[in-house]
CSV table of C-alpha atoms in Angstrom, one decimal:
chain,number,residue,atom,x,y,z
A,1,UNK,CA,-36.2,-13.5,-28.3
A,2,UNK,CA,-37.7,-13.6,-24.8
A,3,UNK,CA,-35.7,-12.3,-21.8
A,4,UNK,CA,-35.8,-13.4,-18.1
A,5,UNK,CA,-36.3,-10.6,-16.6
A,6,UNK,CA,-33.4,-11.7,-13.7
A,7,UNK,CA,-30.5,-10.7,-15.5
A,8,UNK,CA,-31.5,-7.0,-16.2
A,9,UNK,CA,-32.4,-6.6,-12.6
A,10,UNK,CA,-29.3,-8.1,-11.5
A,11,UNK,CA,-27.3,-5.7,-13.7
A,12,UNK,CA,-30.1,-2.6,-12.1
A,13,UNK,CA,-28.8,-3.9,-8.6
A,14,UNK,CA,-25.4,-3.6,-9.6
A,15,UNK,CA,-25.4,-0.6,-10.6
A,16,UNK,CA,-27.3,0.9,-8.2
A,17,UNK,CA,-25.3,-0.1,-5.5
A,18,UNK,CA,-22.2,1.3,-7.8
A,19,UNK,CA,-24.7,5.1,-7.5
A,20,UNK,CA,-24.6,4.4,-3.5
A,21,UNK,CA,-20.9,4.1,-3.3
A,22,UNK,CA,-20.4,6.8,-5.4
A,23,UNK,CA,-22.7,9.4,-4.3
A,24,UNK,CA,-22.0,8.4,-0.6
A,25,UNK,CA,-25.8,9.9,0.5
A,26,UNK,CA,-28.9,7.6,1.6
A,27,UNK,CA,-31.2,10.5,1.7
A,28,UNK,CA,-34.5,10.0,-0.2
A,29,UNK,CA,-34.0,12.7,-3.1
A,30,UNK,CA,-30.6,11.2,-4.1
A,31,UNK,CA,-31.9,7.3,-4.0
A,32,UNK,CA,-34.8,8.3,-6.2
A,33,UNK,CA,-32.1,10.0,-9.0
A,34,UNK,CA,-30.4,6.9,-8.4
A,35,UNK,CA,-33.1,4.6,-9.9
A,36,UNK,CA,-34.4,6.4,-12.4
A,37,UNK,CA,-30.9,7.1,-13.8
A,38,UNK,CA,-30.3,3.3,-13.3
A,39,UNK,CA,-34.0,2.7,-15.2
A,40,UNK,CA,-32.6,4.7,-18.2
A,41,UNK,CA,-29.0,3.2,-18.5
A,42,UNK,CA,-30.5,0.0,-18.0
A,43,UNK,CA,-33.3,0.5,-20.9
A,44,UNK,CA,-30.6,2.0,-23.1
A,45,UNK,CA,-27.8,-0.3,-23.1
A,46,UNK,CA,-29.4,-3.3,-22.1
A,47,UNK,CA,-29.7,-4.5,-26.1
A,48,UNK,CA,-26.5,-3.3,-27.3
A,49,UNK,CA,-24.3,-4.6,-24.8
A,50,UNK,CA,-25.5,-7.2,-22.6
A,51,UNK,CA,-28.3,-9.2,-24.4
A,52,UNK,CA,-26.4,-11.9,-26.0
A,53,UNK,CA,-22.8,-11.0,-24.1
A,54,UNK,CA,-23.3,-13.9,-21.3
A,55,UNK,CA,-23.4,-17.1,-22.3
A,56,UNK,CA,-24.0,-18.1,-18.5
A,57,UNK,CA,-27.3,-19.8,-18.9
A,58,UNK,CA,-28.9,-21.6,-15.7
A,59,UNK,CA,-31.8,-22.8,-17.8
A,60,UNK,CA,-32.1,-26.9,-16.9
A,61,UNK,CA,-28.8,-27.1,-14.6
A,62,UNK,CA,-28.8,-26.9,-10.8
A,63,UNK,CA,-27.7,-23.7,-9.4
A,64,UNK,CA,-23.7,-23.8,-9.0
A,65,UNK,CA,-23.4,-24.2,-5.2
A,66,UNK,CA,-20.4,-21.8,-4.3
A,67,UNK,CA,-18.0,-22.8,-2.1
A,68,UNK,CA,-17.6,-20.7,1.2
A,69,UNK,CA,-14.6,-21.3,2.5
A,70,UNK,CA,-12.9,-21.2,-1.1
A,71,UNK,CA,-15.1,-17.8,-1.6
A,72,UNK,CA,-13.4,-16.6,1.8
A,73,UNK,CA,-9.9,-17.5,1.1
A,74,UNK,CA,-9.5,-16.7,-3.0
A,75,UNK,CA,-9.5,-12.9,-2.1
A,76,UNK,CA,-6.1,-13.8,0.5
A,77,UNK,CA,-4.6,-16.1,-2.3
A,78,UNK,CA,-5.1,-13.2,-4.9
A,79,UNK,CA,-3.8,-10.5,-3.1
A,80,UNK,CA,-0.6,-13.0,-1.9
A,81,UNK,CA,-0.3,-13.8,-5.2
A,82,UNK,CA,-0.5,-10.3,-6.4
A,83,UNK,CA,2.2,-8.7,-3.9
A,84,UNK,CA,4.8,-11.6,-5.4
A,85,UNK,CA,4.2,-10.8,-8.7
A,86,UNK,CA,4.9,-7.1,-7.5
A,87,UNK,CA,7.8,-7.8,-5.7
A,88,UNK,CA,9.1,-10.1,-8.4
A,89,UNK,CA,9.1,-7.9,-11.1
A,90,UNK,CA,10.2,-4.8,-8.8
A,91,UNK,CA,13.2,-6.9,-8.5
A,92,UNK,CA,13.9,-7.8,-11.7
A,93,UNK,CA,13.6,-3.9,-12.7
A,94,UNK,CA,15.9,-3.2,-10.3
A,95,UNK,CA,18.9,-5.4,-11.0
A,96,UNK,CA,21.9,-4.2,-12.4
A,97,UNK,CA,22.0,-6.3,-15.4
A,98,UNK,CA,18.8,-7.4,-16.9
A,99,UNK,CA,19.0,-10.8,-18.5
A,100,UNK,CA,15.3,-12.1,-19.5
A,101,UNK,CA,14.1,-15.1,-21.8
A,102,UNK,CA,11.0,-14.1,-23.2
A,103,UNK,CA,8.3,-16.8,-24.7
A,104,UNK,CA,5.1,-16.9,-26.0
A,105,UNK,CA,3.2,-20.0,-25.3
A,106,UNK,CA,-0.4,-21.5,-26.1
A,107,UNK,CA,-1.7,-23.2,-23.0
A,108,UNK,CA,-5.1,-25.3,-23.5
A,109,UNK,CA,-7.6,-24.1,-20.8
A,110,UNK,CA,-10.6,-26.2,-19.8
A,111,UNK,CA,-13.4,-23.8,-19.3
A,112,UNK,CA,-16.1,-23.5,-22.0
A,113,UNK,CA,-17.7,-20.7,-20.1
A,114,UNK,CA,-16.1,-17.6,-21.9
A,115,UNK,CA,-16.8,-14.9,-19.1
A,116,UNK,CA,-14.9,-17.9,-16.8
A,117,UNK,CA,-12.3,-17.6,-19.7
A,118,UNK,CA,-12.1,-14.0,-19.3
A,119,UNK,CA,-11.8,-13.8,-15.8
A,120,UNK,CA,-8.7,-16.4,-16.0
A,121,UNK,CA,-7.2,-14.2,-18.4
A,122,UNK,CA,-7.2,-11.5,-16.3
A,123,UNK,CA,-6.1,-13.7,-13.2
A,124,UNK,CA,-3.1,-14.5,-15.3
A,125,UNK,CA,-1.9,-11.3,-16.0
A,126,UNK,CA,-2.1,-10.6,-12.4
A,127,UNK,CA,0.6,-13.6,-11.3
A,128,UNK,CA,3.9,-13.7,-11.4
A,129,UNK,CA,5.7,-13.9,-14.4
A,130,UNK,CA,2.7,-14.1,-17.2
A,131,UNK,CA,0.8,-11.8,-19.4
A,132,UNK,CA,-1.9,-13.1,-21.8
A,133,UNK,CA,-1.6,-11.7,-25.1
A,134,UNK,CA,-4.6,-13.5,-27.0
A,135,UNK,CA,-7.1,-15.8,-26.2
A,136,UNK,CA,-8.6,-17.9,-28.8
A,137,UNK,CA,-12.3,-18.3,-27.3
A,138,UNK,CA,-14.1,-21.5,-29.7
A,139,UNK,CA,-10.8,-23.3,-28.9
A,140,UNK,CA,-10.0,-22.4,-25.1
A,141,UNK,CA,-6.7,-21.1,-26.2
A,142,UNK,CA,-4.8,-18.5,-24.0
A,143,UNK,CA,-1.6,-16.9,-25.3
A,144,UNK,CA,0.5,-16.0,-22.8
A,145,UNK,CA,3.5,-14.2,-22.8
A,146,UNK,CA,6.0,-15.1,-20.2
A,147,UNK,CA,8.6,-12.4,-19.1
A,148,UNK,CA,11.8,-15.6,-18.1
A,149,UNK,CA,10.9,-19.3,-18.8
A,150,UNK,CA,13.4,-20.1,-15.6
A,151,UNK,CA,14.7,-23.6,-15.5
A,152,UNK,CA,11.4,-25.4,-15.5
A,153,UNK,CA,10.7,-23.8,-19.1
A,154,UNK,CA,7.2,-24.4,-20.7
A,155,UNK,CA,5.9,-27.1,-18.2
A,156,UNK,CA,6.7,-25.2,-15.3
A,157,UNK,CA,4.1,-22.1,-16.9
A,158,UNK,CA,1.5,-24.4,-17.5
A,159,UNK,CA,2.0,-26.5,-14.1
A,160,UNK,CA,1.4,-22.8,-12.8
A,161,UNK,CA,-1.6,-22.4,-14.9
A,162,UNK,CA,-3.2,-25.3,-14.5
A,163,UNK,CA,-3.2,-25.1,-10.5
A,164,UNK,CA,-4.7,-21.1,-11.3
A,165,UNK,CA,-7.3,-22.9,-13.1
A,166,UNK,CA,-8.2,-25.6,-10.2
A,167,UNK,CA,-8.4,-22.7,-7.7
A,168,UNK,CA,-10.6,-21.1,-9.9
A,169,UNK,CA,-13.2,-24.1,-9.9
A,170,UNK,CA,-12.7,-24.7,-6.0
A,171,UNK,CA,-14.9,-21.4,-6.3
A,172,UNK,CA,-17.9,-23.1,-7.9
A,173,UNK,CA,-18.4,-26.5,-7.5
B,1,UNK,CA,4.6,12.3,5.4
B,2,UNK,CA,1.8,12.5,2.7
B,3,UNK,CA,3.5,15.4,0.9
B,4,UNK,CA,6.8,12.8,1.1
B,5,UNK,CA,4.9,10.2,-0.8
B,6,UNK,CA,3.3,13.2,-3.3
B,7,UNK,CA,6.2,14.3,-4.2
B,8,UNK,CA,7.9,11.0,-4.8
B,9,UNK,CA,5.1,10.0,-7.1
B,10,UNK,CA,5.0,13.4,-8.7
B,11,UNK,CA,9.3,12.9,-9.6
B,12,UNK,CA,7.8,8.9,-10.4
B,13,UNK,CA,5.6,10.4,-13.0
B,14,UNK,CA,8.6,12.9,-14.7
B,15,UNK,CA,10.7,9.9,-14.9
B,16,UNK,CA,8.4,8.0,-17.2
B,17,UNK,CA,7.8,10.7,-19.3
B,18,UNK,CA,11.0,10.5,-20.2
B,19,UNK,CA,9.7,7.5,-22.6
B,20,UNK,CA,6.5,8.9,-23.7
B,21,UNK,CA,9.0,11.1,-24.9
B,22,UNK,CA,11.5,9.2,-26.7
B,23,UNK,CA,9.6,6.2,-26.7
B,24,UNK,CA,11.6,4.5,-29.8
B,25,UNK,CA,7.8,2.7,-31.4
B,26,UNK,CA,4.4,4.2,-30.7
B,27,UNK,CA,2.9,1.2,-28.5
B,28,UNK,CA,6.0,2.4,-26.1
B,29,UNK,CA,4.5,5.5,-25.7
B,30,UNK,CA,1.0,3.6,-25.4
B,31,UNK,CA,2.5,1.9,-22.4
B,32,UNK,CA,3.8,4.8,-20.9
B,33,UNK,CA,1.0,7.0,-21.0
B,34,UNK,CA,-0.7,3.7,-19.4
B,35,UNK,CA,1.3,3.8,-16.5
B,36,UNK,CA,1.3,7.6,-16.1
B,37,UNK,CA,-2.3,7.6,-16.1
B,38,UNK,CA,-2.3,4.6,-13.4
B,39,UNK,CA,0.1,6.8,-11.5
B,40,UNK,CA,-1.7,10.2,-11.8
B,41,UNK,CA,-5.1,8.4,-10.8
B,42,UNK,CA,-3.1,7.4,-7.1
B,43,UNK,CA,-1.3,10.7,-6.7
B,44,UNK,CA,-5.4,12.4,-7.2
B,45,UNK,CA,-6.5,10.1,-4.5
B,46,UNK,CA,-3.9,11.0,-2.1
B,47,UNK,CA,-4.4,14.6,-2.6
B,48,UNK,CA,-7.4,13.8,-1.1
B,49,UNK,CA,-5.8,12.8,1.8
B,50,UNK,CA,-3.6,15.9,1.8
B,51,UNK,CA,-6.3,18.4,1.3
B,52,UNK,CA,-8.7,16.5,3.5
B,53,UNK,CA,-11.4,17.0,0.9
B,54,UNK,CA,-13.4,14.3,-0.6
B,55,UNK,CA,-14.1,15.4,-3.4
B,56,UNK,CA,-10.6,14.5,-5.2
B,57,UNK,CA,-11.8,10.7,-4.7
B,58,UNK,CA,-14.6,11.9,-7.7
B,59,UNK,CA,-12.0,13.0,-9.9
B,60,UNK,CA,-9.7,10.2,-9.5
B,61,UNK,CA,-12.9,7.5,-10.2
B,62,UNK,CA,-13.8,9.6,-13.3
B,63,UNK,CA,-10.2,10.0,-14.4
B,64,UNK,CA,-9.5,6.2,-14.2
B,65,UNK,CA,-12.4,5.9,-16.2
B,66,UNK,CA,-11.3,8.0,-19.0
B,67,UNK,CA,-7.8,7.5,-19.1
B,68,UNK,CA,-9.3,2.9,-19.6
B,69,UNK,CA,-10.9,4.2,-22.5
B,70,UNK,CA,-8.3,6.2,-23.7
B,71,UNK,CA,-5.9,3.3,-23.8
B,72,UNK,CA,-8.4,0.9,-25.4
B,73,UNK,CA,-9.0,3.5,-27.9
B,74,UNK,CA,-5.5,3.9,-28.5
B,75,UNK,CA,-4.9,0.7,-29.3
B,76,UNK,CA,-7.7,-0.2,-31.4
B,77,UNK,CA,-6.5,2.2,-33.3
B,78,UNK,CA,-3.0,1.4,-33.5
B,79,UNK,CA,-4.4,-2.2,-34.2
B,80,UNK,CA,-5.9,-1.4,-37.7
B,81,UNK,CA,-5.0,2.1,-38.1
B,82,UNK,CA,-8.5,3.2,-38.2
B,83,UNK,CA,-11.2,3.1,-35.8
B,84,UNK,CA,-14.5,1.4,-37.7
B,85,UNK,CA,-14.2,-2.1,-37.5
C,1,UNK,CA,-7.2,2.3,16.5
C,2,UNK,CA,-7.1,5.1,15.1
C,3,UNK,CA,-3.3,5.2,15.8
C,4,UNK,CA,-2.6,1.9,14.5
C,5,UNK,CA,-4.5,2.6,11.1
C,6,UNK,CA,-2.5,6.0,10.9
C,7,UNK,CA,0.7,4.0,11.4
C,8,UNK,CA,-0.2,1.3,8.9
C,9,UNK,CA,-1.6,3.7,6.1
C,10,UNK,CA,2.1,5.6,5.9
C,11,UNK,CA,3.8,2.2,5.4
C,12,UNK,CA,1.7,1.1,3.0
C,13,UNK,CA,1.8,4.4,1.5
C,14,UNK,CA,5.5,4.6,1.3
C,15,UNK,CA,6.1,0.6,0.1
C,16,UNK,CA,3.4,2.0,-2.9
C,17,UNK,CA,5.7,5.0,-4.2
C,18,UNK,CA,8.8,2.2,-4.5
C,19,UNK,CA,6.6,0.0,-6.1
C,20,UNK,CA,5.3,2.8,-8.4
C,21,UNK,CA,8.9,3.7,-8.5
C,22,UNK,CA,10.1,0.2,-9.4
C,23,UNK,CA,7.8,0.0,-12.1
C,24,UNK,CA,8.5,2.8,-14.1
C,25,UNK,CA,12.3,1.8,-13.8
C,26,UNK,CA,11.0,-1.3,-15.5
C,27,UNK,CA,9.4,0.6,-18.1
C,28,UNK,CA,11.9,3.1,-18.9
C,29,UNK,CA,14.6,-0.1,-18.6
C,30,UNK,CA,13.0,-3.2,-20.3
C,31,UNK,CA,13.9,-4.4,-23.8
C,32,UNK,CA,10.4,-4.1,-25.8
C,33,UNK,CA,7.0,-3.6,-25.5
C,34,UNK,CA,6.1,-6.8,-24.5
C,35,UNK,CA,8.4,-6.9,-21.3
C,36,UNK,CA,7.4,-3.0,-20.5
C,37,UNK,CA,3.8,-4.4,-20.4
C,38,UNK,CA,4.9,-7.0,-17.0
C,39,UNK,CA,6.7,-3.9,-15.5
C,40,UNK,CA,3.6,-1.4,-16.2
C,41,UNK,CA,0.5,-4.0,-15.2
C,42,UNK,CA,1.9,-6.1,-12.6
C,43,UNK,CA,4.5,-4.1,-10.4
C,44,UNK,CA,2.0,-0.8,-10.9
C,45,UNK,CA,-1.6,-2.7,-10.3
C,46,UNK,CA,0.5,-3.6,-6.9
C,47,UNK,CA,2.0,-0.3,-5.9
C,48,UNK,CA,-0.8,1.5,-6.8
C,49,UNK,CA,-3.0,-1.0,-4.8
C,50,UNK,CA,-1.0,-0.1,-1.9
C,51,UNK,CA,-1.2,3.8,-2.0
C,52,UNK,CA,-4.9,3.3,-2.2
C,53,UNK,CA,-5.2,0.9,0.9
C,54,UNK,CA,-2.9,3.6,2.2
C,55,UNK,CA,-5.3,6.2,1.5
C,56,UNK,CA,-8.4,4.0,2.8
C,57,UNK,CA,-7.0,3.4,6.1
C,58,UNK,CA,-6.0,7.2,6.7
C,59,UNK,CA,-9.7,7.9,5.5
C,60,UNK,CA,-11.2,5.1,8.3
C,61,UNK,CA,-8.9,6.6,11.1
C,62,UNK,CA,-10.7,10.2,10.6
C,63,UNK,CA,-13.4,8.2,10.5
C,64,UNK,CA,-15.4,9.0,7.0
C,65,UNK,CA,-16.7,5.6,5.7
C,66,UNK,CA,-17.8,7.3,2.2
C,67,UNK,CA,-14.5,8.2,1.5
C,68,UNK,CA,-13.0,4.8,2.3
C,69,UNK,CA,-16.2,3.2,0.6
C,70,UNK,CA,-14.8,5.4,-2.5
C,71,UNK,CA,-11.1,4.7,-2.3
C,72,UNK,CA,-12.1,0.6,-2.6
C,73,UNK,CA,-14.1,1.3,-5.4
C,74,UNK,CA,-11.7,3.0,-7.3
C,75,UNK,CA,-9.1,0.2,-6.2
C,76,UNK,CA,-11.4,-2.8,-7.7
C,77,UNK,CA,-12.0,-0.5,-10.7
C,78,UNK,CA,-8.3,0.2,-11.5
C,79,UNK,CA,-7.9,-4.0,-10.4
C,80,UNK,CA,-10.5,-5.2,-12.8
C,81,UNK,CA,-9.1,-2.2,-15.9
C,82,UNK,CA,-5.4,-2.8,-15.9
C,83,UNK,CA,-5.0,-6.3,-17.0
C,84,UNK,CA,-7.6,-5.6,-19.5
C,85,UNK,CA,-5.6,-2.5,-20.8
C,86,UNK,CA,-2.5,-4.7,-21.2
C,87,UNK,CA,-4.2,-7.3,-23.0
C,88,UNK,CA,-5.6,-4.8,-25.5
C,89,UNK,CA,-2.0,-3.1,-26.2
C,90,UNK,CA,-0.4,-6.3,-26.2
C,91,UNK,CA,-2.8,-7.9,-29.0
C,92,UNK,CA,-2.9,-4.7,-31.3
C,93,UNK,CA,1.3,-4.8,-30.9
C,94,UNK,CA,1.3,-7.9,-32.4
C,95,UNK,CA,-1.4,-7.9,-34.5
C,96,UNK,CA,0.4,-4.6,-36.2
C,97,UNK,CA,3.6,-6.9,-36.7
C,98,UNK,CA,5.6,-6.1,-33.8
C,99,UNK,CA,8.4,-8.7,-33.1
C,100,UNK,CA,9.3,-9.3,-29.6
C,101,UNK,CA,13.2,-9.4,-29.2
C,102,UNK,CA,14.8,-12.1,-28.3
C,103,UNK,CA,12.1,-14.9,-27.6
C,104,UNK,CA,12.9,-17.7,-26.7
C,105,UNK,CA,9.9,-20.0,-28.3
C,106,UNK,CA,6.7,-18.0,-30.4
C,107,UNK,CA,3.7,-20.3,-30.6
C,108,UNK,CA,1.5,-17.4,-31.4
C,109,UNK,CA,3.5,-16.7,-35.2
C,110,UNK,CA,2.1,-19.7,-36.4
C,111,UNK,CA,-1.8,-18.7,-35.0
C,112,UNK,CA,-1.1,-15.4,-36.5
C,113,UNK,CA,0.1,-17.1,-40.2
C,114,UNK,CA,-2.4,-19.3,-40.0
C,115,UNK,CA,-5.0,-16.9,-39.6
C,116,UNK,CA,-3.6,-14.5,-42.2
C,117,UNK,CA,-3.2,-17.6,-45.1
């Protein structure tokens, strides 16, 4: 199987500026141990773990233009939406009597792109109210426990999931 | 004001040993010793601040690093009761 | 500046220990696993974000960008680990045949029959 050779070197990037941050030096000696310690890792666990991991091929569609405004203001939406679901639950904790309906619901996603899966996932776990348990990748399926269904019950978690999802595709359009 | 907030966290942590400790199922204690570790990683990085030394940043990187891979290897454990599959 | 980044790191540092704080009343408090899972990932991933924004300001007003650089790093790393964490617990939990109490409607039984049959 032939690889582009973009992908490693975008990993080799990464993880070189990860060595910068970490080491917190820019002299000479210390950004040559960088690369050749990024050459190695690279070389090493390039086949085992990243070869056929991302199914993000650009091969014969345009480029995905990302949005800069929406790229500029998801990082303020996640961190609102973060310090609610925070306070929310702090709350909850803290009340004298705890009274919770718990449910576990499938909600259809529409990505096909399972690293966008992934990362929506992990957005839902960070919002209010709801933790994915599962997700069922060939079928988009995300199972998602929430901690109190509330008056809107079922439809008022997906109606939440569903606008998630939209902000998530502002980002690349 | 920093030793304030160390101490508070350090009590924090006791308190949730209590259910590592008693814990009534094992994924309990998974749980717990997830949020102690989330807990211990913070109270590293503000000794940091309290010692003005940089070098506790380093251990509180690597330790959150472990302590992922401790939890994901606790569960896939607990998952199938052995670890090869 | 420096003053005003002091300032803001010790209320962010001290609104972190009562979210850490809140969140392991959650945990030691919840019903099951399941609801222990919301307390220790969500009201924890907050708090603990907090302390470390705390600690990242104190480190910009003594002005050592490496350290701050460091602090964010280990923020986005605890960020991007502690959701995936919970899922992993979660899954095994159910997997090995743990029943969350008292829900309310299960979709996931009938994945988890289905897949067994």
């Amino acid at each position: 199987m032939k690889v582009s050779p973009i992908k490693p070197m975008v990993l080799a990037v990464a993880l070189f500026l990860a060595w910068m941050a970490t080491t917190g030096r820019l002299d000479l000696p210390f950004l040559l141990t960088g690369a050749v310690i990024v050459a190695i890792v690279v070389r090493i666990t390039w086949a085992t773990f990243f070869a056929g991991a991302h199914d993000f091929s650009l091969r014969g569609k345009p480029w995905p233009k990302p949005c800069i405004a929406a790229l500029l203001a998801y990082p303020l939406f996640f961190f609102g939406e973060l310090l609610y679901a925070t306070w929310e639950v702090a709350l909850i904790a803290l009340r004298p009597y705890i009274e919770l309906n718990p449910a576990i619901i499938r909600v259809d996603s529409r990505f096909h792109n399972s690293t966008a899966l992934v990362l929506l996932a992990n957005q839902i776990t960070l919002t209010p109210g709801t933790l994915t348990i599962d997700a069922d990748i060939p079928h988009q399926g995300l199972y998602i426990h929430a901690l109190d269904l509330g008056k809107e019950g079922i439809d008022g978690v997906k109606k939440q999931i569903h606008k998630l999802e939209q902000q998530m595709e502002e980002l690349i359009r | 004001m920093t030793a304030f907030v160390l101490w508070g966290l350090l009590l924090t942590a006791a308190l949730g040993f209590w259910r590592v400790i008693v814990g009534p199922t094992i994924p309990d204690r998974i749980v717990a010793a997830d949020t102690l570790a989330t807990i211990l990683t913070t109270f590293i990085a503000l000794l940091a601040v309290y010692f003005e030394n940089a070098v506790f940043l380093d251990i509180a990187l690597a330790f959150a690093v472990l302590s992922f891979a401790d939890v994901l290897i606790m569960a896939k454990y607990f998952e199938h009761g052995e670890l090869h599959r | 500046m420096s003053d005003l980044f002091f300032g803001l790191s010790t209320v962010f540092m001290v609104a972190g220990l009562f979210f850490a704080f809140a969140s392991v009343v959650g945990v030691i408090r919840f019903p099951d696993v399941y609801t222990r899972l919301h307390a220790s990932t969500k009201a924890l991933s907050g708090g603990a974000m907090m302390i470390l924004a705390g600690t990242a300001f104190r480190a910009a007003a003594a002005g050592h960008w490496p350290a701050m650089v460091k602090t964010l790093l280990i923020a986005a790393f605890l960020l991007a680990t502690n959701p995936l964490a919970s899922h992993a617990i979660a899954r095994a939990c159910y997997r090995h045949g743990i029943v969350p109490k008292g829900t309310v409607i299960d979709e996931y039984a009938e994945k988890i029959r289905g897949d067994r049959s």
